[in-house]
Amino acid sequence: MIAANWKLHHTAETGAALARGVVDEVLPWLGERGGAEAVRVVLCPPFTALHAVAAALAGSPLDLGAQDVFWEDWGAYTGEVSAPMLVAAGCRYVIVGHSERRHLLGETDEAVARKARAAAGHGLVPIVCVGETLAQREAGRTEQVVLGQLAPVAESLVAGGGPPLVAIAYEPVWAIGTGRPARGADAQAVAAAIRDRLVAAWGDAGASVPVLYGGSVKPENAAEFLRQPDIDGALVGGASLDPAAFAGVVRAVDDTEGEA
Ligand code: 13P
């Protein structure tokens, strides 16, 4: 899975143009690979561009996602947007617990777990973001922090036989928007710890949960992450705003074949 997090960029009009550009770049390659089953490509624009981007993606195998969701469905919650609203707008995915929301807006692990649960309850796949700060990494606390963030999610999403409806994005905070990605081996070590925790919580179903890496992913470095055994995709910020660069990340899947 390669997911684009556009963050606070693009209106409905410019977002639809970007989405059309991505479709043009990615579609021929996806077609050769057998379509969306080969690689899930997900675009996550701001709320106000969801409908326009949904229209731009209509008939293509690319999927639509949002960048946040509230845990209640309806009610007196000024400014919030709920899972049923996102489903009606055409979303299949929603990012929750991005570090920018945790750090700038004070989202707690428990709030993130409630959001993930609300999304999954409506058939939306929550892409739950976890990741340590530089200070936490330097203090040797990376695994403790990441697994601590994951725990309420693992507890609140109960695997009912099939694979739990969730993806996890490991995004070290110090690698986001800095041009300084993690090393592949370091990202793999954290992804493996996440995988172990998911399997402990959900058994075999935990093994099939997609674990993504995010943080300064570019066409030039994407294969280094995608070839790691416990990394199943990427969550892309800056590079997702340029159709050619984002398509380059998607096509990096080709450079990982037989190397996992
Ligand atoms: P960058 O790719 O710009 O580092 O952002 C990563 C990210 O936060 C994706 O959610």
mmCIF file of N, CA, C and O in Angstrom, residues 52 54 56 82 101 110 115 151 163 175 187 191 193 210 235:
data_model
loop_
_atom_site.group_PDB
_atom_site.id
_atom_site.type_symbol
_atom_site.label_atom_id
_atom_site.label_comp_id
_atom_site.label_asym_id
_atom_site.label_seq_id
_atom_site.Cartn_x
_atom_site.Cartn_y
_atom_site.Cartn_z
ATOM 1 N N ALA A 52 -14.330 16.337 -4.624
ATOM 2 C CA ALA A 52 -13.721 16.613 -5.939
ATOM 3 C C ALA A 52 -12.693 15.536 -6.291
ATOM 4 O O ALA A 52 -12.607 15.104 -7.446
ATOM 5 N N ALA A 54 -12.712 12.452 -5.115
ATOM 6 C CA ALA A 54 -13.482 11.225 -5.376
ATOM 7 C C ALA A 54 -13.941 11.208 -6.836
ATOM 8 O O ALA A 54 -13.843 10.175 -7.513
ATOM 9 N N ALA A 56 -12.516 12.744 -9.316
ATOM 10 C CA ALA A 56 -11.337 12.580 -10.182
ATOM 11 C C ALA A 56 -10.864 11.132 -10.201
ATOM 12 O O ALA A 56 -10.292 10.684 -11.194
ATOM 13 N N SER A 82 -17.398 12.796 10.868
ATOM 14 C CA SER A 82 -17.525 11.423 11.381
ATOM 15 C C SER A 82 -17.304 10.368 10.299
ATOM 16 O O SER A 82 -17.297 10.660 9.099
ATOM 17 N N ARG A 101 -1.031 15.711 14.624
ATOM 18 C CA ARG A 101 -2.224 15.847 15.463
ATOM 19 C C ARG A 101 -1.893 15.524 16.921
ATOM 20 O O ARG A 101 -2.386 16.176 17.846
ATOM 21 N N GLU A 110 -5.471 7.252 23.692
ATOM 22 C CA GLU A 110 -6.853 6.765 23.869
ATOM 23 C C GLU A 110 -7.792 7.385 22.825
ATOM 24 O O GLU A 110 -8.670 6.712 22.285
ATOM 25 N N LYS A 115 -10.900 6.755 17.720
ATOM 26 C CA LYS A 115 -11.097 7.111 16.314
ATOM 27 C C LYS A 115 -10.932 5.878 15.419
ATOM 28 O O LYS A 115 -11.716 5.664 14.492
ATOM 29 N N ALA A 151 -0.782 0.077 21.939
ATOM 30 C CA ALA A 151 -1.529 -0.789 22.863
ATOM 31 C C ALA A 151 -3.035 -0.512 22.893
ATOM 32 O O ALA A 151 -3.826 -1.451 22.739
ATOM 33 N N PRO A 163 -8.961 -10.690 9.234
ATOM 34 C CA PRO A 163 -7.938 -9.736 9.621
ATOM 35 C C PRO A 163 -8.562 -8.460 10.172
ATOM 36 O O PRO A 163 -9.580 -8.009 9.638
ATOM 37 N N ALA A 175 11.816 12.158 11.337
ATOM 38 C CA ALA A 175 12.011 11.901 9.900
ATOM 39 C C ALA A 175 10.942 12.571 9.051
ATOM 40 O O ALA A 175 11.042 12.599 7.824
ATOM 41 N N ALA A 187 14.046 1.105 10.564
ATOM 42 C CA ALA A 187 12.587 1.073 10.380
ATOM 43 C C ALA A 187 12.086 -0.359 10.470
ATOM 44 O O ALA A 187 11.031 -0.631 11.068
ATOM 45 N N ALA A 191 9.245 -1.948 12.838
ATOM 46 C CA ALA A 191 8.114 -2.629 12.176
ATOM 47 C C ALA A 191 7.972 -4.059 12.704
ATOM 48 O O ALA A 191 6.855 -4.553 12.892
ATOM 49 N N ALA A 193 8.811 -5.106 15.680
ATOM 50 C CA ALA A 193 8.256 -5.034 17.038
ATOM 51 C C ALA A 193 6.741 -4.789 16.973
ATOM 52 O O ALA A 193 5.963 -5.364 17.753
ATOM 53 N N PRO A 210 -1.283 -4.534 7.285
ATOM 54 C CA PRO A 210 -0.218 -3.785 6.612
ATOM 55 C C PRO A 210 0.499 -2.847 7.581
ATOM 56 O O PRO A 210 -0.142 -2.115 8.338
ATOM 57 N N LEU A 235 3.727 5.694 3.692
ATOM 58 C CA LEU A 235 2.841 6.853 3.848
ATOM 59 C C LEU A 235 3.684 8.076 3.494
ATOM 60 O O LEU A 235 4.701 8.340 4.147
#
